[in-house]
Coordinates of C-alpha atoms in Angstrom, one line a residue:
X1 CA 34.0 82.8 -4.3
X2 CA 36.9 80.7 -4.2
X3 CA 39.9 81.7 -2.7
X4 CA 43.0 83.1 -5.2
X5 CA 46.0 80.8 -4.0
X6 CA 48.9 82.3 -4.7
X7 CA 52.1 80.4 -2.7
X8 CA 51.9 77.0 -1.8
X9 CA 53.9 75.3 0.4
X10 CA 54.5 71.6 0.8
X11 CA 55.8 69.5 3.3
X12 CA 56.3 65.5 4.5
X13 CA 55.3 64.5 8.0
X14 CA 55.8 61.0 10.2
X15 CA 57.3 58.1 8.3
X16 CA 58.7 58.5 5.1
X17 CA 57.6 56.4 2.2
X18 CA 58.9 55.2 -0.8
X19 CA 56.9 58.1 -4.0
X20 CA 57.5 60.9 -1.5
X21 CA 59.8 62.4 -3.9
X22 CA 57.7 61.9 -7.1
X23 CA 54.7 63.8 -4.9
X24 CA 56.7 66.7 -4.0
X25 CA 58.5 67.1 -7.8
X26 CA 54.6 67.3 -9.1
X27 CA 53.4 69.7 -6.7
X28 CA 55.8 72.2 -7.4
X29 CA 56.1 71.1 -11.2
X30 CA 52.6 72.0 -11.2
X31 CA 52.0 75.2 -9.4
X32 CA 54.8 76.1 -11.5
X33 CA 52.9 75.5 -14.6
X34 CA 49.9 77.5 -13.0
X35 CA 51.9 80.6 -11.6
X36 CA 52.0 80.1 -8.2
X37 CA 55.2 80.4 -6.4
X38 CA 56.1 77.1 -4.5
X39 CA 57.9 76.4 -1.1
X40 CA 58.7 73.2 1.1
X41 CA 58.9 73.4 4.6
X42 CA 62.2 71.1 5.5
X43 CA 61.5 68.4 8.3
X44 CA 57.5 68.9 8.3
X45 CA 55.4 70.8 10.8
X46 CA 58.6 71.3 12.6
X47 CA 60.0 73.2 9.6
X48 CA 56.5 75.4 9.8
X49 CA 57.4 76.1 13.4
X50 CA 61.5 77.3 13.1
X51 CA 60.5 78.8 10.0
X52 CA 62.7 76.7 7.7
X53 CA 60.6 77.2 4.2
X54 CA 62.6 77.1 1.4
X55 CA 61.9 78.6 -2.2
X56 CA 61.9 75.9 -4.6
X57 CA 61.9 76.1 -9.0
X58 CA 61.4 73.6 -11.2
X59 CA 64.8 72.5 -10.8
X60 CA 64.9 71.8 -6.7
X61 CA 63.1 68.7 -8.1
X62 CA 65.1 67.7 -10.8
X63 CA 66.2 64.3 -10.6
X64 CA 64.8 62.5 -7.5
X65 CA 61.8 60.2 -9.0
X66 CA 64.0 57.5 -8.5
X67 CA 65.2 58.2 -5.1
X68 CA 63.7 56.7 -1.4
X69 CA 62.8 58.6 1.3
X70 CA 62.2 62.4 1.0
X71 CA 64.4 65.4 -0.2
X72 CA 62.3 67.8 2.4
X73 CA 63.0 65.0 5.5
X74 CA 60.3 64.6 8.1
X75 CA 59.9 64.6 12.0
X76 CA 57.2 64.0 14.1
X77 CA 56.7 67.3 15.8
X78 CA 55.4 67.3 19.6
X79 CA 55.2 70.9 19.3
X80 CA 52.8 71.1 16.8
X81 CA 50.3 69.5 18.5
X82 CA 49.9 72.5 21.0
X83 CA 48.0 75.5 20.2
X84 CA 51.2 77.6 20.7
X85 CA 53.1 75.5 18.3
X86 CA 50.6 75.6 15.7
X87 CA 50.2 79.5 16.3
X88 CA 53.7 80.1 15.4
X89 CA 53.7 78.1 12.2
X90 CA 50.5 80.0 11.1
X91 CA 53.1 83.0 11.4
X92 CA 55.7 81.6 9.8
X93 CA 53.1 81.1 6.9
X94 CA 51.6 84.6 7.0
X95 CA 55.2 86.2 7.0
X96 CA 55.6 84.7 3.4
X97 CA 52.2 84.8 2.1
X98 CA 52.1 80.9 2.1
X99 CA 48.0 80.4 1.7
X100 CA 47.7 76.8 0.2
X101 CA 49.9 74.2 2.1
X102 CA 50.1 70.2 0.9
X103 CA 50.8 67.6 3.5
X104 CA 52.0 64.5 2.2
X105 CA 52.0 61.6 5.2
X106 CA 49.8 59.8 7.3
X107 CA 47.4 59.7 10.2
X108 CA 49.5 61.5 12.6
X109 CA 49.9 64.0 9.1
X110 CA 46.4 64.5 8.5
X111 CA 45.5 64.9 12.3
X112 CA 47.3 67.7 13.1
X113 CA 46.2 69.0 8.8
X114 CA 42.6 68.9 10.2
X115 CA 43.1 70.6 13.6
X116 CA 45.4 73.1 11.9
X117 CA 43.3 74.4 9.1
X118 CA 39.8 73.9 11.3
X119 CA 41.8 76.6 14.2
X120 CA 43.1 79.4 11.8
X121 CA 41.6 78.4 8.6
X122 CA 44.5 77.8 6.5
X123 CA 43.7 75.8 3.2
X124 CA 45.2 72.4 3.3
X125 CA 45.0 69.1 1.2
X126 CA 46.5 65.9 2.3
X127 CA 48.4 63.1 0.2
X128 CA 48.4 59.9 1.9
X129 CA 52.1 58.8 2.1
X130 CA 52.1 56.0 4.7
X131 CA 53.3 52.5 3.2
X132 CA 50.5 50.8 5.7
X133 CA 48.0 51.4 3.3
X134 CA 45.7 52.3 6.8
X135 CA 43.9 56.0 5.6
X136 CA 40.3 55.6 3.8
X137 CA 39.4 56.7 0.9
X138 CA 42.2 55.5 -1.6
X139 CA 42.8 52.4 -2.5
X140 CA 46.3 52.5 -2.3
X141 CA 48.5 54.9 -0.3
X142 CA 51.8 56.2 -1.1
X143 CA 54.4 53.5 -0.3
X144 CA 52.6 50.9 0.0
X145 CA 53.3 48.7 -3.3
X146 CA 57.4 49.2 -2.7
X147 CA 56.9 48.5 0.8
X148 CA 55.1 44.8 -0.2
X149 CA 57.6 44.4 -3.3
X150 CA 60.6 44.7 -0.5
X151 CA 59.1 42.1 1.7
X152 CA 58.7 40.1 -0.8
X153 CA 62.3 40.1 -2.4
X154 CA 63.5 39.7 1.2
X155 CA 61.2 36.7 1.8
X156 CA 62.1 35.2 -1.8
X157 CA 65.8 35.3 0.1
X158 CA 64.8 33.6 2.9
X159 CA 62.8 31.0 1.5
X160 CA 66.0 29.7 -0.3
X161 CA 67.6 29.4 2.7
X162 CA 64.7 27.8 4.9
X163 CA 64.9 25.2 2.0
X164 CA 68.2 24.3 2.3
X165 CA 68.4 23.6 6.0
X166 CA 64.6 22.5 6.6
X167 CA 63.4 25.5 8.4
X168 CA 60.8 27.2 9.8
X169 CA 60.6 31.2 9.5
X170 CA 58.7 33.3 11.7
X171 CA 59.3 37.0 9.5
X172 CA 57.7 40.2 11.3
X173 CA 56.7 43.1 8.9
X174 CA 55.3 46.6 9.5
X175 CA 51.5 47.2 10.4
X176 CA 50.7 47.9 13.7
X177 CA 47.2 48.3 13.1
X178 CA 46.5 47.1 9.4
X179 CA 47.6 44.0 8.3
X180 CA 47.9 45.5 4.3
X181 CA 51.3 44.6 3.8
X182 CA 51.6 40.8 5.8
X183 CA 48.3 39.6 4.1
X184 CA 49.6 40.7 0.5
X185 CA 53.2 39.5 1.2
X186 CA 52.0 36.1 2.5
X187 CA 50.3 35.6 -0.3
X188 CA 52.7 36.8 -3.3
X189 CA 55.7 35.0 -1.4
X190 CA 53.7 31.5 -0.9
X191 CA 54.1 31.6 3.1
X192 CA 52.2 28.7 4.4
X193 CA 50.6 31.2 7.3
X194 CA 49.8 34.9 8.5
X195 CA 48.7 36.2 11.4
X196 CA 46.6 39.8 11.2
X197 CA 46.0 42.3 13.5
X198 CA 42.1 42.2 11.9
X199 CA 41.9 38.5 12.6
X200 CA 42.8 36.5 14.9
X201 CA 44.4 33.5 14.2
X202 CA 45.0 31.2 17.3
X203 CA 48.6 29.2 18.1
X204 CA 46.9 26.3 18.3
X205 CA 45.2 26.2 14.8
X206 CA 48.6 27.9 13.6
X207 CA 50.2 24.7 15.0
X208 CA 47.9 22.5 13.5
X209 CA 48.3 24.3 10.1
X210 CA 52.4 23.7 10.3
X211 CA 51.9 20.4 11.9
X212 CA 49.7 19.5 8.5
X213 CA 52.6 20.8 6.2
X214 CA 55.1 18.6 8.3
X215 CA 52.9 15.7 7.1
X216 CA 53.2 16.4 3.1
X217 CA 56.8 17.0 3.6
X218 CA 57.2 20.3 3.3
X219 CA 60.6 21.3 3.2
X220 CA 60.1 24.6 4.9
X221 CA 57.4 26.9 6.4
X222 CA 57.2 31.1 6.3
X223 CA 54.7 32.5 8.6
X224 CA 54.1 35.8 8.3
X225 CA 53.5 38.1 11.4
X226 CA 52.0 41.4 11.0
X227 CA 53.6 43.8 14.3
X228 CA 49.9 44.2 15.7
X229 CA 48.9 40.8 15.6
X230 CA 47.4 40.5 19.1
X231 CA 49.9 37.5 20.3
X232 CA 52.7 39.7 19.9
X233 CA 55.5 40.2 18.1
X234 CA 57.5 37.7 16.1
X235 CA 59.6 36.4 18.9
X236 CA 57.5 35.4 20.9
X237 CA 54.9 33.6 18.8
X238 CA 58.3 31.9 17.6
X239 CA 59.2 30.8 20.9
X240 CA 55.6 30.0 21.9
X241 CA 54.9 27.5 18.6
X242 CA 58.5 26.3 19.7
X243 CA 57.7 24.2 23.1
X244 CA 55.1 22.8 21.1
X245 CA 56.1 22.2 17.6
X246 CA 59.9 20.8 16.8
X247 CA 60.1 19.2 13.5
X248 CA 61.8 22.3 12.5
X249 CA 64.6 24.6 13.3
X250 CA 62.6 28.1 14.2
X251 CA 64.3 31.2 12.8
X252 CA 63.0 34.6 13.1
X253 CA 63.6 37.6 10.9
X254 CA 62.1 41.5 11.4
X255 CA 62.0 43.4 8.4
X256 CA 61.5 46.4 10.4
X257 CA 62.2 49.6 8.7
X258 CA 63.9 48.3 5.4
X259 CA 60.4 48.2 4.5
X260 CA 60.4 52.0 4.6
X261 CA 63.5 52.3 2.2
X262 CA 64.7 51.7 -1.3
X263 CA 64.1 53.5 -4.9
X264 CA 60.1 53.3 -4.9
X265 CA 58.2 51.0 -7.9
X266 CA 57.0 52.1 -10.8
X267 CA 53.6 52.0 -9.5
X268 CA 54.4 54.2 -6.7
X269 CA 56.2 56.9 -9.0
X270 CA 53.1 57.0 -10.9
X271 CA 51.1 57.6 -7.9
X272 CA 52.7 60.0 -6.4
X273 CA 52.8 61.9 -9.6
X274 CA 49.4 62.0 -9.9
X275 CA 48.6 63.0 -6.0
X276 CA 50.9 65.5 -6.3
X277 CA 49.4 67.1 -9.4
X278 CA 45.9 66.4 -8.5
X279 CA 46.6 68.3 -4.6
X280 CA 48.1 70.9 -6.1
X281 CA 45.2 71.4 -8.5
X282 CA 42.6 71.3 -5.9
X283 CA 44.0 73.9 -3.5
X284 CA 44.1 76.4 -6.5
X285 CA 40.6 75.1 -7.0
X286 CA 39.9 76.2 -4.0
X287 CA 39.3 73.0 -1.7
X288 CA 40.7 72.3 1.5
X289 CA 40.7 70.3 4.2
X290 CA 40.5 67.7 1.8
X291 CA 42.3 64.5 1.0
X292 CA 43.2 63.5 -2.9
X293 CA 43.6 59.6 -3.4
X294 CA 42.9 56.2 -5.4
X295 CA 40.0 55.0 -6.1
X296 CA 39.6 52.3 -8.8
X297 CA 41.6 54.0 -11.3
X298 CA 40.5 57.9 -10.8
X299 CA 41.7 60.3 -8.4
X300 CA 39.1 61.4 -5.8
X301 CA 38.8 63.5 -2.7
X302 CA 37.8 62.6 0.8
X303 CA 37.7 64.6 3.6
X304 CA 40.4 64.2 5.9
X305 CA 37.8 63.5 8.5
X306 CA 36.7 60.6 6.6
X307 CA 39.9 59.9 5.9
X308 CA 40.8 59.6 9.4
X309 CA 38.6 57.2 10.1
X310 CA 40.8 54.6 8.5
X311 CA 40.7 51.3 9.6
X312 CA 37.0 51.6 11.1
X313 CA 36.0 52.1 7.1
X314 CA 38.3 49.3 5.9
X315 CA 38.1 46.0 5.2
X316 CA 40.5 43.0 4.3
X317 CA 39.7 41.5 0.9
X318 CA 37.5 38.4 1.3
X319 CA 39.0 36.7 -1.5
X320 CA 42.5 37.2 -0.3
X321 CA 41.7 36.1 3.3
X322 CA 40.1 32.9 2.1
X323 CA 43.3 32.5 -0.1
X324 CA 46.3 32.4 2.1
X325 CA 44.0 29.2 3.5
X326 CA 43.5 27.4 0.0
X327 CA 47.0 27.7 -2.0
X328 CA 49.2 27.2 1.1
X329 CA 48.8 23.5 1.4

């Protein structure tokens, strides 16, 4: 018999992402519209621990589809990764009758979802809200297409400027592990190179590649360098290709964590609308330890042990690899 959920709370956890917001307005919205009463926990599993669980109505949610980051905020909690952490936070939870919660964030998010509702059976469902796109079983995580559409406006920038003054760019975006964002970036910005954490790419074929560009008279190079690409980070495969490659003046730019920021894309709003409602729905359904995401165009679950598995289940696109080759000559 499936459990009678009655309060549901819902919190963000690790980095923020850009459809945070529109997540959290439809999982109240829609426990709401089925009877439940609704609470956030404020800064994530830290918020579980000092008990800071706020009521919310239909109205704490008014007005923020628009709006970056997240109206709960998030931390990464050390504490909750202890038994006695997560002990007290089941407390916290009993004290108010919380007996649904629905975490919205990623790996880190969904680690300590698992362990938490596997050690005192408390009935969670995850939304992945990381922008690296990194968590299996949706196509696209929460984040992710603002994340590549800021990275691209920035690189558009650049590009003018590389142009001007015959430069080359080395420009370092997020993805310490998956390479989501540089390989789409690279390839909707026209950058003449990327390097992945998936693949290696070495200097000297990277050289050769520039060196080739140099000879068509190009007026400018971007390469894009994904933070876990195995050669490091941005500075130092600038300063490497340097010695060894002058016909143009090397720049560097890191995006770092304006990639995180900004009013999140239509697509984004969309999709954090429909994991919100479809979470929400699940729990009163009576899954748990459950993940609700993308896949084609239908929402699915995946179990957040599958999901966890990540980047072993994932794969680059072929098609997209092979392109960053063929239209950058």
């Amino acid at each position: 018999m499936k459990p009678n959920i009655k309060n549901i709370a819902v919190l963000t956890s690790g980095g923020d992402a850009p459809g945070m917001n529109a997540c959290i307005r439809a999982v109240v919205r829609t426990g709401i519209y089925h009877g439940r009463n609704m609470f956030g926990a404020v800064q994530g599993y830290q918020g579980l621990i000092n008990n800071n669980i706020i009521p919310m109505d239909a109205r704490s949610v008014s007005n923020i589809l628009h709006m970056g980051g997240t109206i709960l905020k998030t931390a990464r909690c050390l504490e909750f990764k202890e038994e006695a952490g997560m002990e007290i936070a089941f407390k916290n939870l009993q004290e108010k009758g919380i007996d649904g919660l629905v975490v919205i964030g990623g790996d880190g998010t969904f680690t300590g979802a698992k362990r938490f509702g596997e050690k005192f059976g408390v009935k969670v469902i995850g939304v992945p809200g990381t922008i690296d796109n990194d968590l299996y079983g949706s196509d696209f995580t929460l984040g992710y297409d603002t994340a590549i559409n800021t990275v691209i406006e920035a690189i558009d920038k650049i590009r003018d400027t590389a142009d001007s003054h015959d430069r080359l760019f080395f420009i370092e975006v997020m993805g310490r592990d998956s390479g989501c964002i540089a390989l789409r970036s690279a390839i909707a910005s026209g950058a003449e190179a990327v390097l992945l954490p998936e693949r290696e790419t070495s200097l000297k074929e990277l050289i050769v590649k520039l060196k080739s560009g140099a000879s068509t008279k190009k007026s400018s190079s971007i390469v894009i360098v994904s933070e876990g690409n195995k050669y490091g980070g941005a500075y130092d495969i600038a300063k490497a290709v340097k010695r060894k490659f002058t016909h143009y003046d090397t720049k560097v730019t890191v995006l770092g964590h304006l990639q995180r920021g900004g009013s999140p894309s239509g697509f984004d709003r969309i999709l954090g609308s429909r994991l919100g409602f479809a979470a929400t729905n699940a729990l009163i359904a009576g899954e748990t330890m459950k993940m609700v995401g993308l896949k084609g165009n239908e929402i699915g679950l995946t179990t957040l042990a599958e999901a966890l598995s990540g980047l072993s289940n994932y794969k680059l696109e072929d098609d997209l690899l092979e392109m960053t080759h063929v239209l950058s000559i």
